[in-house]
């Protein structure tokens, strides 16, 4: 019996054990074999071990509309730092209001309530949590333009993130008081249920946080570290950490749900790519020519692009560049 006369499930199981180079050569044999080898199920094991392919640690697929074979090609560019840069948007600073834009009705609702500038905001479903320099957290719903609840923190609030379960949220403060800058709050009771860490130095504020799963929280800030916290374990110590090599504060970060972290530094508009399996930075990009201070305030990425917001412009890194490479 020929290999490609096997039942499909058996055939795909066998092909899933092949490496990139072998699959690439196999796809050149014939059009029929090329079609078979291009199926996502063949590339899933390979994609799980690469950066930003959309396959998370729990095997869910973030980008099911894009062929995995193409994402594996792009993943090589993420790893090698091969990309094309552009600046699609420029802007001026705004007045700090919270604006909620309805994409269906094309209407905008303004949320008022903080006395000073709003430093952070997160939303899931109809729940909105905002933090301000006025040392308060406010909880909003889309049904009202007034805050539902208020929590005084007695310290400037730099970051906030809602747990995917919607049962709690985490606040990151400036760490100017004798309290941990990282605290977990119950959404319904509005009580602090836990503080994370015990060795933050004064002023080591937390500037950004990302929930990768309901139990895995990434944080970064003025102390130049990216930290991973497992909320099922002891809250006193992070389980992993990565240090910014140039001693710059880390303003923002994003993860791919698997192996990659992107971080934005406080100087020179520097964006770094990290592989969680390594201790040192994998790639870095300097987006600003200003040699004094050009913080990266926000990072987001898709399977092929990384977007970085600086003070006056949005920068784009396109990793689809030179995709005619042979999969190695």
GROMACS .gro file of C-alpha atoms in nm:
model
  328
    1UNK     CA    1   0.000   0.000   0.000
    2UNK     CA    2   0.128   0.348  -0.089
    3UNK     CA    3   0.167   0.600   0.191
    4UNK     CA    4  -0.099   0.832   0.053
    5UNK     CA    5  -0.352   0.549   0.021
    6UNK     CA    6  -0.373   0.525   0.399
    7UNK     CA    7  -0.686   0.650   0.579
    8UNK     CA    8  -0.671   1.027   0.625
    9UNK     CA    9  -0.651   1.023   1.005
   10UNK     CA   10  -0.360   0.776   0.997
   11UNK     CA   11  -0.183   0.971   0.723
   12UNK     CA   12  -0.214   1.305   0.902
   13UNK     CA   13  -0.091   1.148   1.226
   14UNK     CA   14   0.224   1.022   1.048
   15UNK     CA   15   0.287   1.355   0.874
   16UNK     CA   16   0.254   1.545   1.203
   17UNK     CA   17   0.584   1.391   1.316
   18UNK     CA   18   0.784   1.532   1.023
   19UNK     CA   19   0.994   1.848   1.050
   20UNK     CA   20   0.962   2.167   0.843
   21UNK     CA   21   1.232   2.081   0.592
   22UNK     CA   22   1.091   1.734   0.522
   23UNK     CA   23   0.736   1.865   0.481
   24UNK     CA   24   0.857   2.139   0.247
   25UNK     CA   25   1.033   1.890   0.023
   26UNK     CA   26   0.738   1.650   0.035
   27UNK     CA   27   0.500   1.924  -0.082
   28UNK     CA   28   0.705   1.959  -0.403
   29UNK     CA   29   0.638   1.599  -0.516
   30UNK     CA   30   0.295   1.661  -0.670
   31UNK     CA   31  -0.010   1.888  -0.649
   32UNK     CA   32  -0.209   1.621  -0.464
   33UNK     CA   33   0.061   1.574  -0.201
   34UNK     CA   34   0.109   1.952  -0.175
   35UNK     CA   35  -0.263   1.988  -0.095
   36UNK     CA   36  -0.242   1.719   0.172
   37UNK     CA   37   0.074   1.861   0.330
   38UNK     CA   38  -0.080   2.210   0.343
   39UNK     CA   39  -0.353   2.101   0.588
   40UNK     CA   40  -0.334   2.264   0.933
   41UNK     CA   41  -0.337   1.932   1.117
   42UNK     CA   42   0.000   1.846   0.961
   43UNK     CA   43   0.166   2.165   1.090
   44UNK     CA   44   0.012   2.191   1.436
   45UNK     CA   45   0.293   2.018   1.629
   46UNK     CA   46   0.555   2.232   1.454
   47UNK     CA   47   0.356   2.552   1.508
   48UNK     CA   48   0.321   2.480   1.882
   49UNK     CA   49   0.699   2.507   1.924
   50UNK     CA   50   0.741   2.835   1.731
   51UNK     CA   51   0.675   3.202   1.810
   52UNK     CA   52   0.338   3.367   1.752
   53UNK     CA   53   0.181   3.104   1.525
   54UNK     CA   54  -0.154   3.140   1.701
   55UNK     CA   55  -0.135   2.798   1.869
   56UNK     CA   56  -0.154   2.857   2.245
   57UNK     CA   57  -0.020   2.645   2.527
   58UNK     CA   58  -0.365   2.477   2.546
   59UNK     CA   59  -0.370   2.401   2.170
   60UNK     CA   60  -0.638   2.655   2.087
   61UNK     CA   61  -0.595   2.844   1.759
   62UNK     CA   62  -0.613   3.226   1.768
   63UNK     CA   63  -0.597   3.271   1.388
   64UNK     CA   64  -0.795   2.978   1.238
   65UNK     CA   65  -0.859   3.171   0.914
   66UNK     CA   66  -0.486   3.172   0.823
   67UNK     CA   67  -0.312   2.855   0.700
   68UNK     CA   68  -0.074   2.721   0.962
   69UNK     CA   69   0.189   2.656   0.695
   70UNK     CA   70   0.196   3.029   0.617
   71UNK     CA   71   0.211   3.118   0.986
   72UNK     CA   72   0.509   2.885   1.033
   73UNK     CA   73   0.690   3.077   0.757
   74UNK     CA   74   0.609   3.408   0.928
   75UNK     CA   75   0.723   3.267   1.264
   76UNK     CA   76   1.075   3.232   1.124
   77UNK     CA   77   1.076   3.607   1.054
   78UNK     CA   78   0.957   3.683   1.410
   79UNK     CA   79   1.247   3.475   1.542
   80UNK     CA   80   1.504   3.627   1.304
   81UNK     CA   81   1.376   3.985   1.334
   82UNK     CA   82   1.303   4.013   0.960
   83UNK     CA   83   1.036   4.280   0.907
   84UNK     CA   84   0.937   4.592   0.718
   85UNK     CA   85   0.879   4.908   0.922
   86UNK     CA   86   0.622   5.183   0.867
   87UNK     CA   87   0.438   5.460   1.057
   88UNK     CA   88   0.068   5.438   0.958
   89UNK     CA   89  -0.068   5.693   1.212
   90UNK     CA   90   0.042   6.013   1.385
   91UNK     CA   91  -0.146   6.207   1.653
   92UNK     CA   92  -0.141   6.467   1.926
   93UNK     CA   93  -0.197   6.395   2.294
   94UNK     CA   94  -0.561   6.398   2.413
   95UNK     CA   95  -0.726   6.528   2.730
   96UNK     CA   96  -0.750   6.192   2.907
   97UNK     CA   97  -1.127   6.134   2.887
   98UNK     CA   98  -1.257   5.777   2.865
   99UNK     CA   99  -1.434   5.730   2.532
  100UNK     CA  100  -1.645   5.420   2.459
  101UNK     CA  101  -1.708   5.384   2.085
  102UNK     CA  102  -1.996   5.171   1.956
  103UNK     CA  103  -1.885   5.012   1.628
  104UNK     CA  104  -2.242   4.921   1.530
  105UNK     CA  105  -2.410   5.259   1.576
  106UNK     CA  106  -2.090   5.463   1.519
  107UNK     CA  107  -2.167   5.658   1.837
  108UNK     CA  108  -1.934   5.756   2.122
  109UNK     CA  109  -2.007   5.772   2.496
  110UNK     CA  110  -1.789   5.975   2.733
  111UNK     CA  111  -1.724   5.849   3.086
  112UNK     CA  112  -1.650   6.114   3.349
  113UNK     CA  113  -1.558   6.057   3.712
  114UNK     CA  114  -1.182   6.077   3.768
  115UNK     CA  115  -1.035   6.403   3.897
  116UNK     CA  116  -0.702   6.357   3.719
  117UNK     CA  117  -0.573   6.187   3.406
  118UNK     CA  118  -0.675   5.826   3.339
  119UNK     CA  119  -0.363   5.608   3.325
  120UNK     CA  120  -0.519   5.271   3.246
  121UNK     CA  121  -0.839   5.095   3.147
  122UNK     CA  122  -0.953   4.741   3.074
  123UNK     CA  123  -1.287   4.604   2.956
  124UNK     CA  124  -1.443   4.259   2.915
  125UNK     CA  125  -1.802   4.206   2.805
  126UNK     CA  126  -1.988   4.499   2.966
  127UNK     CA  127  -1.747   4.545   3.257
  128UNK     CA  128  -1.503   4.841   3.248
  129UNK     CA  129  -1.237   4.912   3.511
  130UNK     CA  130  -1.031   5.231   3.504
  131UNK     CA  131  -0.741   5.360   3.712
  132UNK     CA  132  -0.620   5.716   3.753
  133UNK     CA  133  -0.349   5.939   3.886
  134UNK     CA  134  -0.614   6.051   4.140
  135UNK     CA  135  -0.540   5.725   4.331
  136UNK     CA  136  -0.876   5.561   4.264
  137UNK     CA  137  -1.017   5.265   4.073
  138UNK     CA  138  -1.362   5.301   3.919
  139UNK     CA  139  -1.588   5.026   3.789
  140UNK     CA  140  -1.827   5.105   3.505
  141UNK     CA  141  -2.087   4.928   3.295
  142UNK     CA  142  -2.195   5.007   2.940
  143UNK     CA  143  -2.546   5.071   3.070
  144UNK     CA  144  -2.445   5.389   3.255
  145UNK     CA  145  -2.214   5.685   3.203
  146UNK     CA  146  -2.156   5.710   3.579
  147UNK     CA  147  -1.923   5.477   3.773
  148UNK     CA  148  -2.091   5.184   3.948
  149UNK     CA  149  -1.830   5.163   4.224
  150UNK     CA  150  -1.517   5.339   4.347
  151UNK     CA  151  -1.214   5.199   4.530
  152UNK     CA  152  -0.959   5.436   4.689
  153UNK     CA  153  -0.606   5.294   4.664
  154UNK     CA  154  -0.409   5.585   4.821
  155UNK     CA  155  -0.147   5.552   4.550
  156UNK     CA  156  -0.135   5.643   4.181
  157UNK     CA  157  -0.282   5.365   3.966
  158UNK     CA  158  -0.066   5.280   3.664
  159UNK     CA  159  -0.227   4.958   3.535
  160UNK     CA  160  -0.535   4.739   3.563
  161UNK     CA  161  -0.639   4.409   3.406
  162UNK     CA  162  -0.959   4.203   3.436
  163UNK     CA  163  -0.932   3.827   3.488
  164UNK     CA  164  -1.080   3.633   3.190
  165UNK     CA  165  -1.326   3.471   3.432
  166UNK     CA  166  -1.466   3.821   3.513
  167UNK     CA  167  -1.456   3.730   3.885
  168UNK     CA  168  -1.163   3.955   3.975
  169UNK     CA  169  -0.927   4.224   3.851
  170UNK     CA  170  -0.568   4.321   3.934
  171UNK     CA  171  -0.436   4.671   4.002
  172UNK     CA  172  -0.080   4.793   3.960
  173UNK     CA  173   0.016   5.107   4.151
  174UNK     CA  174   0.318   5.339   4.175
  175UNK     CA  175   0.449   5.161   4.488
  176UNK     CA  176   0.496   5.490   4.675
  177UNK     CA  177   0.321   5.361   4.988
  178UNK     CA  178   0.402   5.070   5.220
  179UNK     CA  179   0.179   4.833   5.023
  180UNK     CA  180   0.240   4.584   4.746
  181UNK     CA  181   0.184   4.751   4.406
  182UNK     CA  182   0.005   4.434   4.286
  183UNK     CA  183  -0.334   4.357   4.439
  184UNK     CA  184  -0.618   4.129   4.331
  185UNK     CA  185  -0.976   4.249   4.387
  186UNK     CA  186  -1.306   4.062   4.388
  187UNK     CA  187  -1.541   4.219   4.133
  188UNK     CA  188  -1.861   4.169   4.336
  189UNK     CA  189  -1.738   4.231   4.691
  190UNK     CA  190  -1.479   4.496   4.590
  191UNK     CA  191  -1.240   4.358   4.849
  192UNK     CA  192  -0.868   4.292   4.813
  193UNK     CA  193  -0.835   3.914   4.816
  194UNK     CA  194  -0.459   3.890   4.767
  195UNK     CA  195  -0.136   4.088   4.730
  196UNK     CA  196   0.141   3.965   4.503
  197UNK     CA  197   0.511   3.984   4.584
  198UNK     CA  198   0.696   4.093   4.895
  199UNK     CA  199   1.025   4.246   4.779
  200UNK     CA  200   0.924   4.542   4.560
  201UNK     CA  201   1.144   4.841   4.628
  202UNK     CA  202   0.983   5.182   4.680
  203UNK     CA  203   0.889   5.340   4.347
  204UNK     CA  204   0.892   5.007   4.157
  205UNK     CA  205   0.548   5.070   4.010
  206UNK     CA  206   0.373   4.821   3.783
  207UNK     CA  207   0.301   4.979   3.444
  208UNK     CA  208   0.136   4.694   3.252
  209UNK     CA  209  -0.020   4.353   3.310
  210UNK     CA  210  -0.150   4.074   3.088
  211UNK     CA  211  -0.357   3.768   3.178
  212UNK     CA  212  -0.245   3.484   2.953
  213UNK     CA  213  -0.483   3.239   3.125
  214UNK     CA  214  -0.707   3.283   3.434
  215UNK     CA  215  -0.408   3.161   3.643
  216UNK     CA  216  -0.108   3.309   3.460
  217UNK     CA  217  -0.043   3.682   3.501
  218UNK     CA  218   0.246   3.872   3.340
  219UNK     CA  219   0.357   4.207   3.484
  220UNK     CA  220   0.623   4.468   3.405
  221UNK     CA  221   0.720   4.813   3.523
  222UNK     CA  222   0.980   5.047   3.665
  223UNK     CA  223   1.197   4.773   3.817
  224UNK     CA  224   1.291   4.661   3.458
  225UNK     CA  225   1.161   4.304   3.502
  226UNK     CA  226   0.893   4.103   3.324
  227UNK     CA  227   0.744   3.866   3.579
  228UNK     CA  228   0.516   3.564   3.544
  229UNK     CA  229   0.286   3.488   3.838
  230UNK     CA  230   0.098   3.161   3.882
  231UNK     CA  231  -0.206   3.251   4.093
  232UNK     CA  232  -0.248   2.887   4.199
  233UNK     CA  233   0.087   2.895   4.383
  234UNK     CA  234   0.237   3.116   4.654
  235UNK     CA  235   0.160   3.485   4.591
  236UNK     CA  236   0.492   3.592   4.744
  237UNK     CA  237   0.717   3.494   4.454
  238UNK     CA  238   0.687   3.503   4.075
  239UNK     CA  239   0.756   3.172   3.899
  240UNK     CA  240   0.967   3.322   3.617
  241UNK     CA  241   1.124   3.657   3.533
  242UNK     CA  242   1.313   3.828   3.251
  243UNK     CA  243   1.529   4.140   3.299
  244UNK     CA  244   1.549   4.430   3.052
  245UNK     CA  245   1.922   4.434   2.963
  246UNK     CA  246   1.964   4.815   2.943
  247UNK     CA  247   1.803   4.890   3.281
  248UNK     CA  248   1.507   5.068   3.120
  249UNK     CA  249   1.160   5.075   3.270
  250UNK     CA  250   0.915   4.851   3.083
  251UNK     CA  251   0.601   5.045   2.991
  252UNK     CA  252   0.403   4.772   2.819
  253UNK     CA  253   0.398   4.410   2.710
  254UNK     CA  254   0.197   4.150   2.519
  255UNK     CA  255   0.216   3.770   2.484
  256UNK     CA  256   0.113   3.526   2.212
  257UNK     CA  257  -0.041   3.278   2.458
  258UNK     CA  258   0.249   3.039   2.410
  259UNK     CA  259   0.623   3.114   2.382
  260UNK     CA  260   0.658   3.483   2.283
  261UNK     CA  261   0.657   3.805   2.484
  262UNK     CA  262   0.690   4.153   2.335
  263UNK     CA  263   0.792   4.441   2.563
  264UNK     CA  264   0.819   4.818   2.518
  265UNK     CA  265   1.090   5.019   2.695
  266UNK     CA  266   1.100   5.373   2.832
  267UNK     CA  267   1.394   5.490   2.619
  268UNK     CA  268   1.462   5.513   2.245
  269UNK     CA  269   1.129   5.353   2.148
  270UNK     CA  270   1.280   5.007   2.196
  271UNK     CA  271   1.061   4.699   2.143
  272UNK     CA  272   1.202   4.360   2.244
  273UNK     CA  273   1.089   4.010   2.152
  274UNK     CA  274   1.146   3.737   2.411
  275UNK     CA  275   1.123   3.360   2.395
  276UNK     CA  276   0.998   3.241   2.735
  277UNK     CA  277   1.223   2.936   2.708
  278UNK     CA  278   1.531   3.165   2.703
  279UNK     CA  279   1.661   3.409   2.964
  280UNK     CA  280   1.799   3.668   2.720
  281UNK     CA  281   1.618   3.891   2.469
  282UNK     CA  282   1.570   3.730   2.126
  283UNK     CA  283   1.535   4.045   1.907
  284UNK     CA  284   1.504   4.421   1.958
  285UNK     CA  285   1.389   4.713   1.740
  286UNK     CA  286   1.459   5.084   1.796
  287UNK     CA  287   1.158   5.274   1.665
  288UNK     CA  288   1.253   5.630   1.759
  289UNK     CA  289   1.543   5.853   1.661
  290UNK     CA  290   1.491   6.058   1.980
  291UNK     CA  291   1.786   5.961   2.198
  292UNK     CA  292   1.644   6.118   2.514
  293UNK     CA  293   1.312   5.954   2.600
  294UNK     CA  294   1.061   5.783   2.372
  295UNK     CA  295   0.853   5.538   2.575
  296UNK     CA  296   0.652   5.266   2.404
  297UNK     CA  297   0.311   5.305   2.568
  298UNK     CA  298   0.118   5.015   2.413
  299UNK     CA  299   0.190   4.697   2.214
  300UNK     CA  300  -0.042   4.473   2.015
  301UNK     CA  301   0.028   4.212   1.750
  302UNK     CA  302  -0.142   3.983   1.501
  303UNK     CA  303   0.010   3.676   1.335
  304UNK     CA  304   0.205   3.897   1.094
  305UNK     CA  305   0.225   4.251   1.242
  306UNK     CA  306   0.345   4.415   1.561
  307UNK     CA  307   0.201   4.759   1.643
  308UNK     CA  308   0.373   4.992   1.891
  309UNK     CA  309   0.220   5.320   2.012
  310UNK     CA  310   0.470   5.590   2.107
  311UNK     CA  311   0.385   5.942   2.226
  312UNK     CA  312   0.292   6.084   1.885
  313UNK     CA  313   0.279   5.794   1.637
  314UNK     CA  314   0.181   5.434   1.576
  315UNK     CA  315   0.464   5.219   1.440
  316UNK     CA  316   0.405   4.898   1.246
  317UNK     CA  317   0.643   4.603   1.197
  318UNK     CA  318   0.535   4.372   0.913
  319UNK     CA  319   0.687   4.026   0.951
  320UNK     CA  320   0.547   3.898   0.621
  321UNK     CA  321   0.851   4.054   0.453
  322UNK     CA  322   1.052   3.812   0.236
  323UNK     CA  323   0.807   3.522   0.272
  324UNK     CA  324   0.946   3.347  -0.035
  325UNK     CA  325   1.197   3.175   0.193
  326UNK     CA  326   1.211   2.798   0.211
  327UNK     CA  327   1.086   2.652   0.534
  328UNK     CA  328   1.386   2.518   0.718
   0.00000   0.00000   0.00000
